[in-house]
Coordinates of N, CA and C in Angstrom, one line a residue:
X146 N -56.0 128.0 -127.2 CA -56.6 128.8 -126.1 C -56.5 130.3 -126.5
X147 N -57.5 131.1 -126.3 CA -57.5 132.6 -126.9 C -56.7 133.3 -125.8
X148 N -56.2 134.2 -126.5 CA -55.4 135.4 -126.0 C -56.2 136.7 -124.7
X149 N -57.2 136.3 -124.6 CA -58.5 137.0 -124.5 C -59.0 137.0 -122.8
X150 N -59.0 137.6 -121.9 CA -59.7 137.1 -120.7 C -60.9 138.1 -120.3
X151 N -61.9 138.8 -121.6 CA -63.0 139.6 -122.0 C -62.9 140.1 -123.1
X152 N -64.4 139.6 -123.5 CA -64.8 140.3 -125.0 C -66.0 141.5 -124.6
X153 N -65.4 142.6 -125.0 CA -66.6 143.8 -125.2 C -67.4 143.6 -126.7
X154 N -68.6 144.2 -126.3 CA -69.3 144.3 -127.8 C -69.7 145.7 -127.6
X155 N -70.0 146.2 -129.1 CA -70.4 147.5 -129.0 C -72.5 147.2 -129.5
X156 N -73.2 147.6 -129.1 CA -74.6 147.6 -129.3 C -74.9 147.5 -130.8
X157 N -75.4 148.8 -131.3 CA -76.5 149.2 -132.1 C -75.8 148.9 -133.1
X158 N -76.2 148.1 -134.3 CA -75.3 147.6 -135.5 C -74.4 146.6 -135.5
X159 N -74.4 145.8 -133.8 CA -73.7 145.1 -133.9 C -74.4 143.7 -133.3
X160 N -75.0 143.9 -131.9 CA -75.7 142.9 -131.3 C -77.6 143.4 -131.8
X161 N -77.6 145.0 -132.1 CA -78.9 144.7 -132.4 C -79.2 145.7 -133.4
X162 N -80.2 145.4 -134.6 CA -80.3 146.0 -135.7 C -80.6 147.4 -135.3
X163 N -79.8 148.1 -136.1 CA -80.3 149.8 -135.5 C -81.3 150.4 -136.7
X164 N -81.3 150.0 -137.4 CA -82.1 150.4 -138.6 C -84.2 149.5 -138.5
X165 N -84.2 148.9 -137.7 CA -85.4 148.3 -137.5 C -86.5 149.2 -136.6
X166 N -87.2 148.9 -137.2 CA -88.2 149.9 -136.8 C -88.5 151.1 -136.6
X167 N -87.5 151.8 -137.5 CA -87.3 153.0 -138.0 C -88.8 153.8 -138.0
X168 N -89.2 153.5 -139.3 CA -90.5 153.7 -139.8 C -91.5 153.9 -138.9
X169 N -91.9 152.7 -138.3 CA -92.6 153.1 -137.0 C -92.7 153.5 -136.5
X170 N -91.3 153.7 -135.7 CA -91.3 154.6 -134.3 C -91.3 155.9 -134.9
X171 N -91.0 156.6 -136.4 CA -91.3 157.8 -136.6 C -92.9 158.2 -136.7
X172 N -93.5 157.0 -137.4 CA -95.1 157.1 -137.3 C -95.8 157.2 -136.2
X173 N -95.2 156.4 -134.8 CA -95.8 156.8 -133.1 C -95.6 157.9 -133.1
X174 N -94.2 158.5 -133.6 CA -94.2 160.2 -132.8 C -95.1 161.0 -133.6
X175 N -94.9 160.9 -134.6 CA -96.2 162.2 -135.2 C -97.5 161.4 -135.1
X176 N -98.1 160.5 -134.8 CA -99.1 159.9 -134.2 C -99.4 160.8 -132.6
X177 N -98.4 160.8 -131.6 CA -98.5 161.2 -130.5 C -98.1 162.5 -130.6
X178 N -98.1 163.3 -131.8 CA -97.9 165.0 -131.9 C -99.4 164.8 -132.7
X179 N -100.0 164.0 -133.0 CA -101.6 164.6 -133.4 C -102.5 164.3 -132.4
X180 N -102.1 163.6 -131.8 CA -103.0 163.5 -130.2 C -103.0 164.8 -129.6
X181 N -102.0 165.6 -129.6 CA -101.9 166.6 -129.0 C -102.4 167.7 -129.8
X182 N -103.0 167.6 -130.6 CA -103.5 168.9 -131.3 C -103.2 169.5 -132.8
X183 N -101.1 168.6 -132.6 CA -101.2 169.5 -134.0 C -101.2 168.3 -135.0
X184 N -101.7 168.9 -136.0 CA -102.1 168.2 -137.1 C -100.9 167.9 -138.7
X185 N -100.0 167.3 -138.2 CA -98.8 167.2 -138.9 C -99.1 165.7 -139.1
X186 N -99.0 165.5 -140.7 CA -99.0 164.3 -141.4 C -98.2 163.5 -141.3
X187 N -97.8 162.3 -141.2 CA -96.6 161.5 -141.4 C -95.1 161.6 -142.5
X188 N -96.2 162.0 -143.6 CA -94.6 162.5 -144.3 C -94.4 163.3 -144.2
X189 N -94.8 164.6 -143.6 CA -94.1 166.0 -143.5 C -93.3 165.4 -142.0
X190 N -93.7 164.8 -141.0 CA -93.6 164.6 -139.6 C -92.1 164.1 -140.0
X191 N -91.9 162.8 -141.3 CA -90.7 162.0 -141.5 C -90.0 163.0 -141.9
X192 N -89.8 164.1 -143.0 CA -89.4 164.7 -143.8 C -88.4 165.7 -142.6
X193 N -89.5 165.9 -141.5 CA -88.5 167.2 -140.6 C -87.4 166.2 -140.4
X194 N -88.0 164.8 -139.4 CA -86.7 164.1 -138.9 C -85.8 163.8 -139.6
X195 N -86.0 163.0 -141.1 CA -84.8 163.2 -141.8 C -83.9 164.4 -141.8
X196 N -84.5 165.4 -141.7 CA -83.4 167.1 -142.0 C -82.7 167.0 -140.7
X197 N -83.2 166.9 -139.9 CA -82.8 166.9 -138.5 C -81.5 166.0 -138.2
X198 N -81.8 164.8 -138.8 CA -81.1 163.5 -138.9 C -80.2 163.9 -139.6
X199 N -80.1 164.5 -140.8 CA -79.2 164.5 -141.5 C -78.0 165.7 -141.5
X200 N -78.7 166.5 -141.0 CA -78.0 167.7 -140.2 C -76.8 167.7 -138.8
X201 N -77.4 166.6 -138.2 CA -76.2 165.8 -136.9 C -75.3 165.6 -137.4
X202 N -75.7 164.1 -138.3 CA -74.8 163.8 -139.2 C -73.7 164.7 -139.7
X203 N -74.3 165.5 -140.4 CA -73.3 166.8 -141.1 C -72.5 167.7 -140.1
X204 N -73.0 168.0 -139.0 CA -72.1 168.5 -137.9 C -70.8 167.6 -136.8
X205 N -71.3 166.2 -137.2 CA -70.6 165.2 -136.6 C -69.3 164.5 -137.7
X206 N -69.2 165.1 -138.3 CA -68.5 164.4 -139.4 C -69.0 162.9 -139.9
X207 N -69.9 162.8 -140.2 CA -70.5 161.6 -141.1 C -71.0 160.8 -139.5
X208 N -70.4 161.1 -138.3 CA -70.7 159.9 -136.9 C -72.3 160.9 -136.4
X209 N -72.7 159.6 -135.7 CA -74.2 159.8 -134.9 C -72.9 160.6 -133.7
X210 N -73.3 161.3 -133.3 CA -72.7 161.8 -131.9 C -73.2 160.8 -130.8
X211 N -71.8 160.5 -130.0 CA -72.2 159.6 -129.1 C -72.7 159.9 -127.3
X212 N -72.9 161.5 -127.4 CA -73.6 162.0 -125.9 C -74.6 163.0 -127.0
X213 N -76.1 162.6 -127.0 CA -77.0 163.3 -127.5 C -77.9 162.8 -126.3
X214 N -79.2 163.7 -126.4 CA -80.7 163.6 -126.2 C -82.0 163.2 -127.3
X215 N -82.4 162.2 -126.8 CA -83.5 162.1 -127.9 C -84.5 163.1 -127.6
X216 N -84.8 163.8 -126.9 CA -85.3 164.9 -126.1 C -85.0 166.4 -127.2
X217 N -83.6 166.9 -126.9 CA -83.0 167.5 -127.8 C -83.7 167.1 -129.2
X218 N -83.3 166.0 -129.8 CA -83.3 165.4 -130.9 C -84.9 166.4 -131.2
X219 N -85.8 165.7 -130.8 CA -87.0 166.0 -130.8 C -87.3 167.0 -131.2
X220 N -86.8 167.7 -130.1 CA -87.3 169.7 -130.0 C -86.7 169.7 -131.4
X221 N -85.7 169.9 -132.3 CA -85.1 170.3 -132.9 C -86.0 170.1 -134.4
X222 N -86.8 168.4 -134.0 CA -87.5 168.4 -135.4 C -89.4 169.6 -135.4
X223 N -89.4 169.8 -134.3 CA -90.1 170.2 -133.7 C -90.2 171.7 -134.6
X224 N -89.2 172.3 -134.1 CA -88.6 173.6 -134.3 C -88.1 173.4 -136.1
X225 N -88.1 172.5 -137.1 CA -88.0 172.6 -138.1 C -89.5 172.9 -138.7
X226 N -90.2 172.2 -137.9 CA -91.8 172.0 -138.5 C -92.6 173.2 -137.7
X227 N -91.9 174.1 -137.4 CA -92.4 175.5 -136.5 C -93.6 175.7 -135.9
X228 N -92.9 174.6 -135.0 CA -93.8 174.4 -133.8 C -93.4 174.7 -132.5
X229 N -94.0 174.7 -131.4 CA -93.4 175.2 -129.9 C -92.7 173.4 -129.3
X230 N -91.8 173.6 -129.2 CA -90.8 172.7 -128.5 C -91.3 172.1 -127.2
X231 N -92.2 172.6 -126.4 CA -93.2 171.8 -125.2 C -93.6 170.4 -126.1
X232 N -94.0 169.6 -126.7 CA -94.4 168.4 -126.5 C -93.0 167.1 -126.8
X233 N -92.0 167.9 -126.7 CA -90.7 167.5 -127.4 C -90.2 165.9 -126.1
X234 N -90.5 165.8 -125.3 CA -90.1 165.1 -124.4 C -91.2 164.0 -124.3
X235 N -92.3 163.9 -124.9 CA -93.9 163.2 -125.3 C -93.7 162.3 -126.5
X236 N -92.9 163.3 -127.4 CA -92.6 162.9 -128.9 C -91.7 161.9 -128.8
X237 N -90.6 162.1 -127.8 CA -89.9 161.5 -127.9 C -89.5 159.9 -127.3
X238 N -90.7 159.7 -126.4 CA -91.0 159.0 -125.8 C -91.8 158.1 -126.7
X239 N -92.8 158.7 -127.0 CA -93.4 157.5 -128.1 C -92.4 157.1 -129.4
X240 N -91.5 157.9 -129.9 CA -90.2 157.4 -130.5 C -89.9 156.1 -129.8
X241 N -89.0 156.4 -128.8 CA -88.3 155.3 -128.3 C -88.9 153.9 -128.0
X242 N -90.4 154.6 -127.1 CA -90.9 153.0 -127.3 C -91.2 151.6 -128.3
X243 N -91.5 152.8 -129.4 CA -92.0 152.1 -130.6 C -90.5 151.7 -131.0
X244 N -89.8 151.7 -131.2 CA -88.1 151.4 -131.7 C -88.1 150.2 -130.9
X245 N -88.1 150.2 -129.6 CA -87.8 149.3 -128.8 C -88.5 148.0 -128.7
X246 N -89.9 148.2 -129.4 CA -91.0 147.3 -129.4 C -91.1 146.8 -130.7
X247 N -90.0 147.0 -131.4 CA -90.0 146.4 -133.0 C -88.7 146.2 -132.9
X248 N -88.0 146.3 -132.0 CA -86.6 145.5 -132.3 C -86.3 144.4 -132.6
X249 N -84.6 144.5 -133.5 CA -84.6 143.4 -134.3 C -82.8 142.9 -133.4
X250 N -82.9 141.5 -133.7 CA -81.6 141.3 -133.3 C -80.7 141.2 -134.6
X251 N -79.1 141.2 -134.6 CA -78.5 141.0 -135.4 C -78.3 139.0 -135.7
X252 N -77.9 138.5 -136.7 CA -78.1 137.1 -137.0 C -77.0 136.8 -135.9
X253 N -77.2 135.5 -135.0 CA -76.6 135.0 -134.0 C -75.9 135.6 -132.8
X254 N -76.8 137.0 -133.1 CA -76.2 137.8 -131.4 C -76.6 137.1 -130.2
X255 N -77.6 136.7 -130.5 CA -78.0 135.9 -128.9 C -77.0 134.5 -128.6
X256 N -77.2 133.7 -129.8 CA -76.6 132.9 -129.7 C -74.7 132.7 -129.5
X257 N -74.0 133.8 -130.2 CA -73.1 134.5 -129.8 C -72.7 134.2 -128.6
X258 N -73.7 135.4 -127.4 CA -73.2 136.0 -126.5 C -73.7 134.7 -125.7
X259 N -74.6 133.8 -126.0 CA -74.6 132.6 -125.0 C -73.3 131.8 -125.2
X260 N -72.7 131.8 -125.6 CA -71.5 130.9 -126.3 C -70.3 131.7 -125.6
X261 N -70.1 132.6 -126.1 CA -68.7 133.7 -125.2 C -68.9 133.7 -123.5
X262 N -70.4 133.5 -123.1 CA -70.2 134.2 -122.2 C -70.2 133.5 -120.7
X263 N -70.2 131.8 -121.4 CA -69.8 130.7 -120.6 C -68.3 130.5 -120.6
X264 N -67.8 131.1 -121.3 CA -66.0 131.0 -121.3 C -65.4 132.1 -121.0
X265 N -65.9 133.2 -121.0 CA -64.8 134.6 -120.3 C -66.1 135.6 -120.0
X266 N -65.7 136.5 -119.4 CA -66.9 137.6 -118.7 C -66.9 138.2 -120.0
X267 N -68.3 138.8 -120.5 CA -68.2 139.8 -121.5 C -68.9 141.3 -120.8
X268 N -68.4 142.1 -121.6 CA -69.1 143.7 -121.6 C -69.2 143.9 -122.6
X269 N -70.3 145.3 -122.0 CA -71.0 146.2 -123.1 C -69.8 147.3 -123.1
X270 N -69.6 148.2 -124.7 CA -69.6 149.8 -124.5 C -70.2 150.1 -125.7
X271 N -71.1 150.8 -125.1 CA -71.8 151.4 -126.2 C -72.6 152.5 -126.1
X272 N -72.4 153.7 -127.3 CA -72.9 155.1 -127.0 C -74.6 155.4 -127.7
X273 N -74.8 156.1 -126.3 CA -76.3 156.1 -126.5 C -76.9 156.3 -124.9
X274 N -78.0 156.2 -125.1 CA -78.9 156.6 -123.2 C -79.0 155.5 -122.9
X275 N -78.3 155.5 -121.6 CA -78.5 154.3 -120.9 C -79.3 153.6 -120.7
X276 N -80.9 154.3 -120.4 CA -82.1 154.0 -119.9 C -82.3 153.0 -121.2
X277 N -82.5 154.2 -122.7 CA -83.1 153.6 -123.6 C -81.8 152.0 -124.2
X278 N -80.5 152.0 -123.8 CA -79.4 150.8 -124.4 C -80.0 149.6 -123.4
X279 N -80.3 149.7 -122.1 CA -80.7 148.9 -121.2 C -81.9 148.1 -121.3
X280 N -83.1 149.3 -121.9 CA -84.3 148.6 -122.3 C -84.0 147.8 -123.7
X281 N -83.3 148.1 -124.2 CA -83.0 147.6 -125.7 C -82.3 145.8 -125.5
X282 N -81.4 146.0 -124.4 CA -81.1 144.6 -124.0 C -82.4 144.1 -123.3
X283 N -82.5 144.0 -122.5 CA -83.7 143.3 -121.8 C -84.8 143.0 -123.1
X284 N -85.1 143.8 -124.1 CA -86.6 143.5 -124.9 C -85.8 142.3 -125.5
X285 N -84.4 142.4 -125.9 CA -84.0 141.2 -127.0 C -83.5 140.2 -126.4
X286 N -83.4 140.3 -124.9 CA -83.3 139.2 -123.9 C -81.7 139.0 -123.9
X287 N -81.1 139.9 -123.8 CA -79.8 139.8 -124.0 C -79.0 139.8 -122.7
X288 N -79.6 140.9 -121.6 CA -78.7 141.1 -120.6 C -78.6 140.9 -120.0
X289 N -78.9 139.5 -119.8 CA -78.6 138.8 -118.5 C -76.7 137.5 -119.0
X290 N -76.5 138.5 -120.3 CA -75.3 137.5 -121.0 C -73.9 138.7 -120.6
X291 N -74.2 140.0 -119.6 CA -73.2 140.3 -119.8 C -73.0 140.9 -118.3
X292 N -71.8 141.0 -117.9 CA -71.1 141.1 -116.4 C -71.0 142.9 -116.4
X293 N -70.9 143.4 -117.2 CA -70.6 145.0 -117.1 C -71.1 146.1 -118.7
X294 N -71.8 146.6 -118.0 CA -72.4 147.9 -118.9 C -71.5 149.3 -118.7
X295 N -71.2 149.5 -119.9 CA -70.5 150.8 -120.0 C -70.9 151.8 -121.2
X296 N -71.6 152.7 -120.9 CA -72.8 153.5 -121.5 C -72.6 154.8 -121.6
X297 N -72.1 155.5 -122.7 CA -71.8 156.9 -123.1 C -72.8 158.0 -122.1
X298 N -74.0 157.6 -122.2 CA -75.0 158.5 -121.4 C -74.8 158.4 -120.1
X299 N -74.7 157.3 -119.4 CA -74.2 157.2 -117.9 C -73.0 157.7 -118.1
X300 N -71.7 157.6 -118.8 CA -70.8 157.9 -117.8 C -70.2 159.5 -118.3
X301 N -70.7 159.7 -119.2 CA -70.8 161.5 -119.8 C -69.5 162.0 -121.3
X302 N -68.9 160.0 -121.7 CA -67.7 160.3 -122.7 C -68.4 159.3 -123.7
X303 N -67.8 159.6 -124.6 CA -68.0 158.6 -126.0 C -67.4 157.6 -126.4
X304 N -67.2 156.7 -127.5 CA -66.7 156.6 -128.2 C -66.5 157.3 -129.1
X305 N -64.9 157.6 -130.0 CA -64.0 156.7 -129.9 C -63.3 157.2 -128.4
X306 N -63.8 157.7 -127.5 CA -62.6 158.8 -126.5 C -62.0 157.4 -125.9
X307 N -60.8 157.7 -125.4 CA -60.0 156.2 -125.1 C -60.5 156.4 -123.9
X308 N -61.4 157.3 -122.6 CA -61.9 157.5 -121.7 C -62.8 156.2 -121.0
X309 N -63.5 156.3 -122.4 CA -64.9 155.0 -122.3 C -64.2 153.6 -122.1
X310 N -63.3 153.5 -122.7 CA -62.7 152.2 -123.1 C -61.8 151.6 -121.8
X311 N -61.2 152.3 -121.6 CA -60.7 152.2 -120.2 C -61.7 152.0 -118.9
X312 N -62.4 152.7 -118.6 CA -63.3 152.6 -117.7 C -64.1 151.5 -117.8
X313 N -64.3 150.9 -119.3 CA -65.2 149.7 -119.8 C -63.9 148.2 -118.9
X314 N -62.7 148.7 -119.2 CA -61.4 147.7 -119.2 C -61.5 147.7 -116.9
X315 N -61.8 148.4 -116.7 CA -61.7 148.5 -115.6 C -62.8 148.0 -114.9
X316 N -63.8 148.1 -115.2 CA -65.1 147.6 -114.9 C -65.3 146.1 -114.9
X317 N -64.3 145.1 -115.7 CA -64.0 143.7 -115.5 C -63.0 143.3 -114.9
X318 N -62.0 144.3 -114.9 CA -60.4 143.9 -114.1 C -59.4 143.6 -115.2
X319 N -59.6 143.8 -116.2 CA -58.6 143.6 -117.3 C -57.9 144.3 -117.7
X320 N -56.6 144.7 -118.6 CA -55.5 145.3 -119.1 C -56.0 144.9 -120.2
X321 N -55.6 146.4 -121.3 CA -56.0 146.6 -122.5 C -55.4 145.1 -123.8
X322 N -54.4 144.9 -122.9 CA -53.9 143.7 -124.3 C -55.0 142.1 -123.8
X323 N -55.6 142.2 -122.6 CA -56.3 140.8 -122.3 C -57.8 140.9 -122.7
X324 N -58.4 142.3 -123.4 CA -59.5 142.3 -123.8 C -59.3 142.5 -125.1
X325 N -60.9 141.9 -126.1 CA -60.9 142.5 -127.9 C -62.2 143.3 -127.6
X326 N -62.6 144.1 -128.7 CA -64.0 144.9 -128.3 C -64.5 144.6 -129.9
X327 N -65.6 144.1 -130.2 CA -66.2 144.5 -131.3 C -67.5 145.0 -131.6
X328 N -66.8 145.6 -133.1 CA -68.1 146.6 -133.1 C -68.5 146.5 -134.8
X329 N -69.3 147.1 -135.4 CA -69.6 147.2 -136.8 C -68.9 149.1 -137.2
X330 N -68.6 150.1 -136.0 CA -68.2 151.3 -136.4 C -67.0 151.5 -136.9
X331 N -66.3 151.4 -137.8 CA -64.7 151.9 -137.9 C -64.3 152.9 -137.1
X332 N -64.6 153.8 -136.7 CA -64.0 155.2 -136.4 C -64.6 154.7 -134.9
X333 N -65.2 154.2 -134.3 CA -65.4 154.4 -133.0 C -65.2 153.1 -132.3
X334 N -65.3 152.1 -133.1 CA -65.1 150.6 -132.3 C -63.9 150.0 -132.5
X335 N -63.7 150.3 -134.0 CA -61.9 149.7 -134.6 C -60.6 150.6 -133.6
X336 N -60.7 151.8 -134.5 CA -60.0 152.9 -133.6 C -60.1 153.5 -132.4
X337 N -61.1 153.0 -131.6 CA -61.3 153.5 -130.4 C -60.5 153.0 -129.6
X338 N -60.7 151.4 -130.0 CA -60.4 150.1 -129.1 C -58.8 150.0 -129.5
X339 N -58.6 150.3 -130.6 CA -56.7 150.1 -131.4 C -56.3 151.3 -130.4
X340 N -56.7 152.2 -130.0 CA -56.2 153.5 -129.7 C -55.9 153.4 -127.7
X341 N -56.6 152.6 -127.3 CA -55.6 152.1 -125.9 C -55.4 150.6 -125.8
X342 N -55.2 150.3 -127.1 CA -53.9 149.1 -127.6 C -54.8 147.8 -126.6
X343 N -56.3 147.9 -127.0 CA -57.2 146.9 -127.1 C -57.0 146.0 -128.0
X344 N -57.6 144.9 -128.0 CA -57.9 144.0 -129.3 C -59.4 144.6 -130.0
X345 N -59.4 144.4 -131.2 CA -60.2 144.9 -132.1 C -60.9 143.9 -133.5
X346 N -62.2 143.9 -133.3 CA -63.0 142.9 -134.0 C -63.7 143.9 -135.0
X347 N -63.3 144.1 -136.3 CA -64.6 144.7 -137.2 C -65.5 144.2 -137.8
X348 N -67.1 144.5 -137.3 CA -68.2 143.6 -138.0 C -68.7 144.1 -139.0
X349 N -68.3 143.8 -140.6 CA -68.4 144.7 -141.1 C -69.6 143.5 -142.4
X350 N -70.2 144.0 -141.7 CA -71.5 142.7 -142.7 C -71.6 143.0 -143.9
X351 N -71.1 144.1 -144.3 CA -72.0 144.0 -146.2 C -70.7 144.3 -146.6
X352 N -69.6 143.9 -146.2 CA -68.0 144.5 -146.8 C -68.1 146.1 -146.9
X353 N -68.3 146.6 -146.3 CA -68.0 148.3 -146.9 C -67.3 148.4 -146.6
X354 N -65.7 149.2 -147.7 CA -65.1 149.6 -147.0 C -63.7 148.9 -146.8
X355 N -64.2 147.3 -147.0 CA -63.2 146.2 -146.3 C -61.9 146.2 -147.1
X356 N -61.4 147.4 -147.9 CA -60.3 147.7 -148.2 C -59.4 148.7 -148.0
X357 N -60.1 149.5 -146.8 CA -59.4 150.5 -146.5 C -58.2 150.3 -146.1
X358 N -57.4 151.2 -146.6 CA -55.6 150.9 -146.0 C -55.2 151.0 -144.8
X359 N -56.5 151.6 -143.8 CA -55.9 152.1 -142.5 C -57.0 150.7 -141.4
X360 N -57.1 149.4 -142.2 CA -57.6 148.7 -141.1 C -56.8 148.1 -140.5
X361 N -56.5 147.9 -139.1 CA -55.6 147.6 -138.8 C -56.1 146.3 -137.6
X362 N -57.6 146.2 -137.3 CA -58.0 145.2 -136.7 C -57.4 144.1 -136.4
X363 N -57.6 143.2 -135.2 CA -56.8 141.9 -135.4 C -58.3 141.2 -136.5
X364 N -59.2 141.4 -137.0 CA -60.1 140.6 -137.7 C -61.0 141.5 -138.0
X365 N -61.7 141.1 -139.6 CA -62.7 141.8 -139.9 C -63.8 140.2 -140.4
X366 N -64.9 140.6 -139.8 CA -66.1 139.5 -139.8 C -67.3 139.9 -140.5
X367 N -67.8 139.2 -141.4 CA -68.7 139.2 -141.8 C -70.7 138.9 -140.9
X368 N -70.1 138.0 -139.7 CA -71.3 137.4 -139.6 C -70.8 137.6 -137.6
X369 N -71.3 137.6 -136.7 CA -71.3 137.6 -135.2 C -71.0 135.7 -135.2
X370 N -71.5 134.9 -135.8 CA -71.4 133.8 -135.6 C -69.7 133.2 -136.3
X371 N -69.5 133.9 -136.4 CA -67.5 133.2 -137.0 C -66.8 133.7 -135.9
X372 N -67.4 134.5 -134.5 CA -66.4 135.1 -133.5 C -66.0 134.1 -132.9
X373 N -66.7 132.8 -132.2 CA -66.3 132.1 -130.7 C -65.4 131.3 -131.9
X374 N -64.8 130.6 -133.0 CA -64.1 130.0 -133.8 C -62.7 130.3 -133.6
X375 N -63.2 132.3 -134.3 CA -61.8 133.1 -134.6 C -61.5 133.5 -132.7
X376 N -62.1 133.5 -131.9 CA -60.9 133.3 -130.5 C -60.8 132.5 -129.6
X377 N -60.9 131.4 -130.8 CA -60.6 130.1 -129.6 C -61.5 129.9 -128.4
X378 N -62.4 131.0 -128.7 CA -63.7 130.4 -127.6 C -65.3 129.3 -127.9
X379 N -65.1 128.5 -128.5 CA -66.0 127.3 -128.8 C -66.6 126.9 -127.7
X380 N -67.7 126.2 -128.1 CA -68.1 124.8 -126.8 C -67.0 124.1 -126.3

């Protein structure tokens, strides 16, 4: 019998590929900045976002910051390619949809969360805009597998803050030792979740990493589909 009476998941990289449809959705936005007049190519269009992209990064310490605006985001690539920041909220809209309309799932997330979620309540925590994490479940047909959403943009904290985690723990009725959370992030899902003495699942699909001295997870997984085994939650 598992130790367990709720499993949290963390989203992007873990139930759904965050790297899919990348490409695209950067080709809708400078698609829907030439509708509007300006005449910016797709590789110069990709070229700003990467700088932009990689620039967060560099202020974040290697992490996506987990309370941003794709809005923000926008103006900023906007304002690299020295332009007026007015269509930045347009841009970023044809982003998102296109991301959302090419989404990919991770191998056995669905099947996963059908499996868990006939045996204990599961939740979400995961940082990002609620609007757009919401639509992201619904397109991959996911959210009707989970009892509670707890969403960096709705509630105004992040991960790793032990804030989120708690409030996630409270939102099912559970005490930090009767829930695991997993995630593919080290620094925001392993340590977030270890950090108010959660259980802790690391999905760490391509091994990166999987020697670091400081893991301290109860489990590191290769695949979403070895979870319902490793906590005694099967058919």
């Amino acid at each position: 019998m598992s130790r367990y009476r709720a499993v949290f998941f963390d989203l992007d990289g873990t139930l759904v590929d965050e790297r899919a449809g990348v490409r695209t959705a950067r080709a809708a936005a400078a698609e829907a900045l030439r509708a509007l007049g300006y005449d910016v190519p797709d590789e110069v269009f990709n070229a700003a976002v990467q700088l932009v992209v990689d620039r967060t990064f560099a202020r974040h310490g290697g992490q996506w910051p987990g309370i941003w605006s794709r809005e923000a985001l926008m103006a900023d690539v906007l304002r690299a390619l020295g332009l007026h920041i007015a269509p930045a909220a347009r841009i970023a809209d044809a982003y998102a949809a296109a991301r959302i309309e090419h989404l990919a799932l991770m191998p056995g997330a669905r099947q996963t969360l059908a499996l868990l979620s006939r045996r204990v309540p599961v939740g979400l925590i995961s940082n990002g805009s609620g609007t757009e994490q919401r639509a992201k479940l619904r397109r991959g047909g996911l959210d009707g597998y989970f009892r509670a959403l707890t969403i960096s943009g709705d509630l105004g904290v992040a991960k790793p803050a032990p804030a989120i985690f708690r409030a996630a723990l409270r939102s099912l009725g559970v005490c930090s030792g009767e829930a695991v959370h997993v995630g593919n992030n080290f620094e925001q899902d392993v340590a977030g979740a270890l950090g108010v003495e959660m259980g802790a699942i690391w999905l760490n699909v391509n091994g990166e990493g999987a020697a670091r001295s400081d893991c301290h997870a109860t489990a590191v997984v290769r695949s979403l589909d070895e979870l319902p085994a490793l906590l005694a939650l099967g058919a």
